[in-house]
Short mmCIF file of C-alpha atoms in Angstrom, two decimals:
data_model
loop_
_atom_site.label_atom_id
_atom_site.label_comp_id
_atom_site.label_asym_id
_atom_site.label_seq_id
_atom_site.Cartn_x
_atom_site.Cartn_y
_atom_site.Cartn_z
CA UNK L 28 -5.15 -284.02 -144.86
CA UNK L 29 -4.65 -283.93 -140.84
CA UNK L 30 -7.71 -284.36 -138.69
CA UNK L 31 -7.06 -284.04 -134.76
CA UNK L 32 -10.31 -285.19 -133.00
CA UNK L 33 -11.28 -284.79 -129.13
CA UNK L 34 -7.08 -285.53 -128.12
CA UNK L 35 -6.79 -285.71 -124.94
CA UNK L 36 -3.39 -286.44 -122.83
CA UNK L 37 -2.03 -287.66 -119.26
CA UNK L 38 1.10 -287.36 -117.88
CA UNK L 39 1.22 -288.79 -114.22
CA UNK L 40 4.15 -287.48 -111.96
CA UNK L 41 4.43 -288.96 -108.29
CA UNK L 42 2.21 -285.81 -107.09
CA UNK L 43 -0.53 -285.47 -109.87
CA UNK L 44 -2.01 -285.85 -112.98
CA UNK L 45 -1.33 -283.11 -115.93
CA UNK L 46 -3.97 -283.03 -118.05
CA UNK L 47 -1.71 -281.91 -121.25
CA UNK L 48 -4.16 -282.09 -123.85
CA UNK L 49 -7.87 -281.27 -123.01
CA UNK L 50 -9.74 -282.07 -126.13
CA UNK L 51 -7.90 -280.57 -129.01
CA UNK L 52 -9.88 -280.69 -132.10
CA UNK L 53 -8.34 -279.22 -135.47
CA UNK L 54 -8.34 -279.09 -139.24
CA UNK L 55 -5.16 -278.87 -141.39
CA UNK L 56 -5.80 -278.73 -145.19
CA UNK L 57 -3.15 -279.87 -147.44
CA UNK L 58 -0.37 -277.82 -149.19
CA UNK L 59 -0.74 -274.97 -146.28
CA UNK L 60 1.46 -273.93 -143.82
CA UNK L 61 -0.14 -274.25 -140.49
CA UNK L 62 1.32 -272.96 -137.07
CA UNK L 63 0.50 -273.89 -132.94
CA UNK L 64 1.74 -271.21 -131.01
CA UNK L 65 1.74 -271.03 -126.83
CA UNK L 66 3.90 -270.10 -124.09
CA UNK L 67 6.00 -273.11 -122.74
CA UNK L 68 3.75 -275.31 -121.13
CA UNK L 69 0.67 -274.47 -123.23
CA UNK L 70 1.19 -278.08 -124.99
CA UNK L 71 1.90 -277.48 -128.15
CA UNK L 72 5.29 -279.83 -128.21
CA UNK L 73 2.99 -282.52 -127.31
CA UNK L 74 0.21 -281.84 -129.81
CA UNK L 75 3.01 -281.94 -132.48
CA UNK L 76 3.93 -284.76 -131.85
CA UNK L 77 0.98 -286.28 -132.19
CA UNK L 78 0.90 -286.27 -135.86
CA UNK L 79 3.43 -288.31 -136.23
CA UNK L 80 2.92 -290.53 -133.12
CA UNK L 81 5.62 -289.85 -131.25
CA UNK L 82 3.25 -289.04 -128.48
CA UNK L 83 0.45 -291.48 -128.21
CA UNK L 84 -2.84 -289.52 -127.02
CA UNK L 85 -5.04 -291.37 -124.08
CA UNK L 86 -8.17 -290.62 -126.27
CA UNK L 87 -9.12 -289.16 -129.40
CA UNK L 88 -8.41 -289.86 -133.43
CA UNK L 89 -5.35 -288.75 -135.49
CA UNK L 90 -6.53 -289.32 -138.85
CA UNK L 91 -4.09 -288.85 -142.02
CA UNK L 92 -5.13 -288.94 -145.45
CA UNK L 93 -8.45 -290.97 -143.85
CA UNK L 94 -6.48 -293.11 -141.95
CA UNK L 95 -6.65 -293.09 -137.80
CA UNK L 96 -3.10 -293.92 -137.20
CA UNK L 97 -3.59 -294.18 -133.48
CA UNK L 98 -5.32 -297.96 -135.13
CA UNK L 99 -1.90 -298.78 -137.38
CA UNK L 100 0.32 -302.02 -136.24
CA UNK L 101 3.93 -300.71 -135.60
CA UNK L 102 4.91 -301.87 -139.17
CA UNK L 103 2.28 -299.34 -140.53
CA UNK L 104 3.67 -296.79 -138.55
CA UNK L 105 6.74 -297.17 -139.67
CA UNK L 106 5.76 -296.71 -143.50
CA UNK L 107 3.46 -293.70 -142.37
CA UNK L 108 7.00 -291.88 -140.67
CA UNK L 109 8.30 -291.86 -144.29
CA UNK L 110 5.87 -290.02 -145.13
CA UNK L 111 6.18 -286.97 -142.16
CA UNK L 112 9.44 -285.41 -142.08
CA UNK L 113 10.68 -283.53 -138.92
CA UNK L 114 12.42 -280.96 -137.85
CA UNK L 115 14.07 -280.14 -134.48
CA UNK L 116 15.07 -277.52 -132.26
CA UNK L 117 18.19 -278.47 -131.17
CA UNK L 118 19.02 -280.07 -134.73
CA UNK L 119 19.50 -283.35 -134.06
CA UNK L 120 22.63 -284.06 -136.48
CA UNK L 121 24.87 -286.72 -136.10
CA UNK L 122 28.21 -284.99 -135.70
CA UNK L 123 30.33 -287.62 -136.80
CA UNK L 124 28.91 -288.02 -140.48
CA UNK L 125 29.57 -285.04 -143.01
CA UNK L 126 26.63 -282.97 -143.80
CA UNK L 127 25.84 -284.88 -146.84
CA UNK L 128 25.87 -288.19 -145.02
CA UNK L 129 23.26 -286.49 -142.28
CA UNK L 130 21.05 -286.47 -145.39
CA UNK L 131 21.67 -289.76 -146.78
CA UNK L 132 21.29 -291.68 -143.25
CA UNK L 133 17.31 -291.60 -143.15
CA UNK L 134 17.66 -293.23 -146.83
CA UNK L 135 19.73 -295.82 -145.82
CA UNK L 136 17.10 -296.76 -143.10
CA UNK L 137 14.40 -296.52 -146.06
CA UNK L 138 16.48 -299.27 -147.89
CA UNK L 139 17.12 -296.87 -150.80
CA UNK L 140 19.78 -297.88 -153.12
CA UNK L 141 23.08 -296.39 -152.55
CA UNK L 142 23.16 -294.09 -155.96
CA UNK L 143 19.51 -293.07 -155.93
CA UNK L 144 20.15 -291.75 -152.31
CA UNK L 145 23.11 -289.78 -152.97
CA UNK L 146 21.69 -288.17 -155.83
CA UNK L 147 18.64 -287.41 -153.65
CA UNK L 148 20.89 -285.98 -150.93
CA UNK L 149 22.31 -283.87 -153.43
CA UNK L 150 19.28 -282.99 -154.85
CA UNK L 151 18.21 -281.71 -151.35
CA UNK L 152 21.34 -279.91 -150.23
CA UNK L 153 20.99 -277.75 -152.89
CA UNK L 154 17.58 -276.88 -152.49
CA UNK L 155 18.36 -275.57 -149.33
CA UNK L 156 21.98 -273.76 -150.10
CA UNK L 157 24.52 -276.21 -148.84
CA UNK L 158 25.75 -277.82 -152.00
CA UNK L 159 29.10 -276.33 -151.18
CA UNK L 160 29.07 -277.70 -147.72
CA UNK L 161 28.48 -281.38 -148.40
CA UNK L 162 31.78 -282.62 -147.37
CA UNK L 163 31.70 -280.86 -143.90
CA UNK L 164 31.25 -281.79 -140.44
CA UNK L 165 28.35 -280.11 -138.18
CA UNK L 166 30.94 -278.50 -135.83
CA UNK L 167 32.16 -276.51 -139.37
CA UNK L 168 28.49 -275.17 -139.52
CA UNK L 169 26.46 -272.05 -138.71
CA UNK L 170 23.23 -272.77 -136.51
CA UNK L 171 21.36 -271.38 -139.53
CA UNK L 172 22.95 -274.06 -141.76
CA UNK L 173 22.86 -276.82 -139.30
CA UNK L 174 18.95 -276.49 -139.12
CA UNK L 175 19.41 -276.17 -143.29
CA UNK L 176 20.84 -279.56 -143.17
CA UNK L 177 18.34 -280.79 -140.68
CA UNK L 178 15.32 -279.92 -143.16
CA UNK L 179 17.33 -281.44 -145.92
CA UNK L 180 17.33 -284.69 -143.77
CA UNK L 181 13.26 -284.32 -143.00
CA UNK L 182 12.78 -284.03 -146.64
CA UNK L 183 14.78 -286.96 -147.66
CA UNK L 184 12.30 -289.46 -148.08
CA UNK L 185 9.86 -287.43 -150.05
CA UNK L 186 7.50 -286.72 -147.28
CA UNK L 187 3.85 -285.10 -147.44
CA UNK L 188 4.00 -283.49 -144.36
CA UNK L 189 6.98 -281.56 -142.50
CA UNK L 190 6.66 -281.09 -138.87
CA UNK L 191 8.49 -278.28 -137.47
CA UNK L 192 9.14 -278.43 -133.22
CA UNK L 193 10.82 -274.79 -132.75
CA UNK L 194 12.43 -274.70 -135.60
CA UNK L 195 13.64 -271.71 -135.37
CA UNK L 196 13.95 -270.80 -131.57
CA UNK L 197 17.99 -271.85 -130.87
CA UNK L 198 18.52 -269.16 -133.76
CA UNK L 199 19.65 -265.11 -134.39
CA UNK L 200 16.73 -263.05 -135.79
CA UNK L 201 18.55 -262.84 -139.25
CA UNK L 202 19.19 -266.31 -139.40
CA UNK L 203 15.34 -267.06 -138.31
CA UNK L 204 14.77 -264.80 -141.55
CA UNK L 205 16.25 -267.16 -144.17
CA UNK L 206 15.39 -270.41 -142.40
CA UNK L 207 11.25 -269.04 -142.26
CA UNK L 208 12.19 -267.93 -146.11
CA UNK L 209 13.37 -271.28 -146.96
CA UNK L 210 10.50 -273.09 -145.44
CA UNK L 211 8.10 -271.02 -147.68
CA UNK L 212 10.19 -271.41 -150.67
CA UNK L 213 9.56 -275.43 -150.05
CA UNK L 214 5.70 -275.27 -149.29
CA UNK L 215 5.30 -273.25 -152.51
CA UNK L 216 7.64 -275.66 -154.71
CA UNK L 217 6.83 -279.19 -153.18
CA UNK L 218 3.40 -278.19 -151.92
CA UNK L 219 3.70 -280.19 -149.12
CA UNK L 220 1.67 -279.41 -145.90
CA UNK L 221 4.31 -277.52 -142.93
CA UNK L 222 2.93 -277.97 -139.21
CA UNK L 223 5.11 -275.48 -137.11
CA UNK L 224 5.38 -274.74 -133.18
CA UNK L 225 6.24 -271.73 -131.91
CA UNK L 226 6.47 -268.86 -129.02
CA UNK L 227 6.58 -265.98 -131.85
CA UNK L 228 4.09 -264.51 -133.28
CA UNK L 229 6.55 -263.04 -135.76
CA UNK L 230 7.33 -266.57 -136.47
CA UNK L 231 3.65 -267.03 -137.20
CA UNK L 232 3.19 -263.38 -139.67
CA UNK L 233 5.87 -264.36 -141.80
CA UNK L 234 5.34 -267.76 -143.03
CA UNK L 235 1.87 -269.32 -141.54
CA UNK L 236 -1.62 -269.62 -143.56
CA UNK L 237 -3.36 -270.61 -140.27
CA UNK L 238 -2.85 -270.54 -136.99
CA UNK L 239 -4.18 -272.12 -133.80
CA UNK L 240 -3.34 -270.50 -130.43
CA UNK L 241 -3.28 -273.24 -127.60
CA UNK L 242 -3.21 -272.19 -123.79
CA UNK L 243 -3.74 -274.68 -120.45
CA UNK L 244 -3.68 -277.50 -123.32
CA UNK L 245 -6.74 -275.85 -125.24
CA UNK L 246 -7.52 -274.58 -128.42
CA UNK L 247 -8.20 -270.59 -127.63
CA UNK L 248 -8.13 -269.11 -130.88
CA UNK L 249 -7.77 -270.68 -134.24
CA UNK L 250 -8.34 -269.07 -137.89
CA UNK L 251 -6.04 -267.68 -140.76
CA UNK L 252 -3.41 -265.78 -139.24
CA UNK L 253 -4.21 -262.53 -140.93
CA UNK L 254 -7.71 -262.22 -139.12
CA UNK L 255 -6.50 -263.55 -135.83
CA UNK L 256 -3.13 -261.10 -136.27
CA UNK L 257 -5.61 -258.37 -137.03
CA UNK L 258 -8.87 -259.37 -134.69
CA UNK L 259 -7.76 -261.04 -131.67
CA UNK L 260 -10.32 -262.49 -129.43
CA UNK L 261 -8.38 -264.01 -126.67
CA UNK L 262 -6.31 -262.47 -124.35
CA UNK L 263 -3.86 -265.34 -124.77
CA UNK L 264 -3.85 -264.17 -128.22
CA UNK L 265 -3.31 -260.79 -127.29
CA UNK L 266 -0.73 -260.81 -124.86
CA UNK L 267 1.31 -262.91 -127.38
CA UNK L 268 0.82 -260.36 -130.09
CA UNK L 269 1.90 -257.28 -127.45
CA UNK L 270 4.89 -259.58 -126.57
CA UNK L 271 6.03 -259.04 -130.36
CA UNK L 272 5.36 -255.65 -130.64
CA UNK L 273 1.82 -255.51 -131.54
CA UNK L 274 -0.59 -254.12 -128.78
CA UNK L 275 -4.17 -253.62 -130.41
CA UNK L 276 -5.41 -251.53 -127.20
CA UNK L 277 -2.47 -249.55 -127.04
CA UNK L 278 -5.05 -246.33 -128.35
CA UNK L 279 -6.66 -246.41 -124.44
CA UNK L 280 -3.67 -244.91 -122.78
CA UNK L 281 -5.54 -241.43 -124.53
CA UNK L 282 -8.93 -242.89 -123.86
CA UNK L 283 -9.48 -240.63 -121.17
CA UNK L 284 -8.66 -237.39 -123.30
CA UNK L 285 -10.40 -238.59 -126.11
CA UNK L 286 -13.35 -236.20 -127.35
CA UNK L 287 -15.25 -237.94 -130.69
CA UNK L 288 -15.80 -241.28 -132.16
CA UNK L 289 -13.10 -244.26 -131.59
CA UNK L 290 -12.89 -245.79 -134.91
CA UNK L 291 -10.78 -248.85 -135.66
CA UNK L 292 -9.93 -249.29 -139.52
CA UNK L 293 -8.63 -252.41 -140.45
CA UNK L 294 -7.59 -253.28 -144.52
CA UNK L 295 -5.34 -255.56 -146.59
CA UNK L 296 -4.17 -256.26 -149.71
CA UNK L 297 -5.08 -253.07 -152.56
CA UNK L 298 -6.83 -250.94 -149.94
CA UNK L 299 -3.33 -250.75 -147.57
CA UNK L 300 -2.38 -247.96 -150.81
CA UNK L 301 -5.58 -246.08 -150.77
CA UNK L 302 -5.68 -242.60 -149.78
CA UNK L 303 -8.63 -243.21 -147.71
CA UNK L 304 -8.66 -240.90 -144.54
CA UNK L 305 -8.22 -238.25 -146.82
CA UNK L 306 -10.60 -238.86 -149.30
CA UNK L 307 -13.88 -239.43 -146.45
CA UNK L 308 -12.75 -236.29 -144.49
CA UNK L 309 -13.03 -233.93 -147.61
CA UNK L 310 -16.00 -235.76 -148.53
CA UNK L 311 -17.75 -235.36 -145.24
CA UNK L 312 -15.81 -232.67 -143.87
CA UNK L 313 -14.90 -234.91 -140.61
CA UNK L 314 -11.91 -234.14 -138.21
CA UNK L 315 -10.12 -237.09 -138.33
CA UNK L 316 -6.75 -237.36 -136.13
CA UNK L 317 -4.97 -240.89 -135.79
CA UNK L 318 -4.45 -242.10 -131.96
CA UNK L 319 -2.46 -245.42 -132.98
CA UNK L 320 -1.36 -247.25 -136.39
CA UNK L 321 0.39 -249.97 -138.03
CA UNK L 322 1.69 -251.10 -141.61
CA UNK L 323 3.33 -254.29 -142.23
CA UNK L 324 2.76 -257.69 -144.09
CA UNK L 325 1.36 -260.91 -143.22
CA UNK L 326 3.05 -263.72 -145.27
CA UNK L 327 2.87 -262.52 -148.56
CA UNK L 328 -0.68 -259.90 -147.75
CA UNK L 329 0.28 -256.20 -147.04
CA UNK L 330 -2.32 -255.06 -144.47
CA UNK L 331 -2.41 -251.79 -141.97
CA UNK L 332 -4.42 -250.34 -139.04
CA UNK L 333 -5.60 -247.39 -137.76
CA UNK L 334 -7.47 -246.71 -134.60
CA UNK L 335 -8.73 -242.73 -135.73
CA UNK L 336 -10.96 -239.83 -133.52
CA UNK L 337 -13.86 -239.03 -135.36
CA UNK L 338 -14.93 -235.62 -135.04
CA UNK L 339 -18.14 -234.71 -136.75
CA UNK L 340 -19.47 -231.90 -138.82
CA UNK L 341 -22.23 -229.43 -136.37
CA UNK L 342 -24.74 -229.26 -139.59
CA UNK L 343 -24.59 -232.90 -140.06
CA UNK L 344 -26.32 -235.78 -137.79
CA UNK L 345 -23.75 -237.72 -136.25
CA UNK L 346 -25.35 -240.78 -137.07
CA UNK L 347 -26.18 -239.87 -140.54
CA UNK L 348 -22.14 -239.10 -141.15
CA UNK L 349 -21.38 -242.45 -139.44
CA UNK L 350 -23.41 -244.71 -141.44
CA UNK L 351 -21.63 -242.78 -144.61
CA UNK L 352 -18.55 -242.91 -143.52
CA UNK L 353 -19.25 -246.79 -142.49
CA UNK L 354 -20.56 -247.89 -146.26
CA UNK L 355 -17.71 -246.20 -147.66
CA UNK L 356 -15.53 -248.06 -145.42
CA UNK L 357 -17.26 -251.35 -146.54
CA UNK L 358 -16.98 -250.65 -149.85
CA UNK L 359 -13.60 -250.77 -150.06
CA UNK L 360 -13.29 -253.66 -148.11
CA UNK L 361 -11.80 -252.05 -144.72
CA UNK L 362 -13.44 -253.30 -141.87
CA UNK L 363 -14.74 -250.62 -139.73
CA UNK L 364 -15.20 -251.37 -135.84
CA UNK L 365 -16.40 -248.65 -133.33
CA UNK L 366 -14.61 -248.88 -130.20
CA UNK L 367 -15.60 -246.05 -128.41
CA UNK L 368 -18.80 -244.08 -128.87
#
């Protein structure tokens, strides 16, 4: 659906050059919901908008549905935007037409006719709650429903793709709730493909498929976000993750005290129920004792982790026990990872 080749981008100021973009290269598949996360700075308000050419990049492709856009005239272009809706920060309403004209306005531009676009206004406000707020001004609103209206608006003329710049940053954790509900309730009924930006990894857990991580205007990590939540490689990636609560190494604060085996135990879906521990320590008489652990969900996958001391059995070979205990681990598909022998 969205191909990003080799972007690179410039911006001059009076006492450099920023190299913004240093050969970005991604993959976004239709119908999933696929978030860029990085510090301010990082580049990922510039990669966004990309997609949609809003920023033009110095080199590289931006290919759509086969189609390098970076080649279309500006009347192409203009057809293409109908076809990426957009979401901003700060909203973006226009605060002297009523919520249900906000909608309405991009259909106007679209030279729909003036029934089919009210009823398509309609049809949108109530997809996203406000059908009781049509009549209203955006001073009468809640942030949460002002960005309501404002993905109302980006949906308006039926687009395939829905670009989301911070969507949900200028909001209160509860409100960020429904809005990141709402955007999954519209990728799973209108299957169309959700590019998001964020600082949050939270943000990311709760309604992403993918994710790419992008630092100094690079790609650092990039995978499904429930093995880059549970295995991250970069410190980029990791620092981000401690930042929202989830610090993977926290377990070497008792390194130092530690007597046994460092095991990490990572699992998802059916096996986050299991009565594992329990079951391999009777079976191999191991002293088990848990040094750090976490249970949560990632989008819609329940998953947990345990970093456990492994204490052997004195008329059983360590090694023996291990490679046991490690094909019973792999049976039940729970990745097992030795972090400290």
């Amino acid at each position: 659906m969205i191909q990003i080749k080799n972007i690179h981008k410039y911006f001059k100021t009076k006492e450099k050059v920023l190299h913004a973009l240093q050969g970005i290269d991604l993959n976004i598949e239709a119908g999933k919901v696929f978030g860029i996360i990085g510090r301010s700075g990082a580049g990922k308000s510039t990669l966004i908008r990309m997609i949609n050419l809003l920023e033009r990049p110095d080199q590289g492709e931006v290919i759509v549905d086969g189609t390098d856009i970076t080649k279309l005239s500006v009347d192409e272009l203009r057809k293409l935007r109908h076809q990426i809706g957009m979401v901003f920060q700060h909203f973006n309403l226009l605060n002297s037409r009523t919520v249900l004209d906000n909608v309405i306005y991009p259909l106007r531009i679209a030279g729909v006719d003036k029934e089919s676009r009210k009823a398509r206004a309609l049809e949108l406000l109530k997809l996203v709650g406000l059908e009781d707020h049509v009549h209203k001004y955006p001073r009468q609103l809640s942030g949460g429903q002002k960005q309501r209206v404002g993905i109302a608006r980006a949906l308006a003329t039926e687009p395939k793709i829905l670009l989301c710049d911070e969507a949900t940053s200028a909001l209160d954790p509860e409100t960020t709730q429904s809005v990141l509900a709402l955007l999954n309730e519209i990728n799973q009924k209108l299957g169309i493909t959700i590019v998001l930006i964020t600082h949050s990894m939270d943000v990311i857990r709760n309604v992403c498929d993918e994710v790419a991580v992008i630092d100094g205007g690079k790609i650092v990590e990039l995978g499904e976000v429930v093995n880059v939540f549970l295995h991250p490689q970069h410190s980029t990636t990791k620092a981000l993750l401690s930042e929202s609560g989830v610090d993977a190494d926290a377990w070497k604060l008792f390194s130092d005290n530690v007597h046994g085996d460092v095991i990490r135990l990572t699992y998802h879906g059916v096996a986050a129920a299991e009565p594992l521990l329990s079951h391999i320590s009777r079976e191999l008489e191991l002293n088990l004792s848990i040094l750090q652990g976490s249970v949560g969900k990632i989008k819609d996958t329940p998953f947990g982790q345990l970093v456990i001391v492994v204490n052997y059995p004195e008329h059983t070979p360590a090694e023996q026990a291990k490679a046991k205990m490690k094909a019973f681990f792999e049976e039940k598909n729970v990745d097992f990872e030795v972090l400290q022998a």
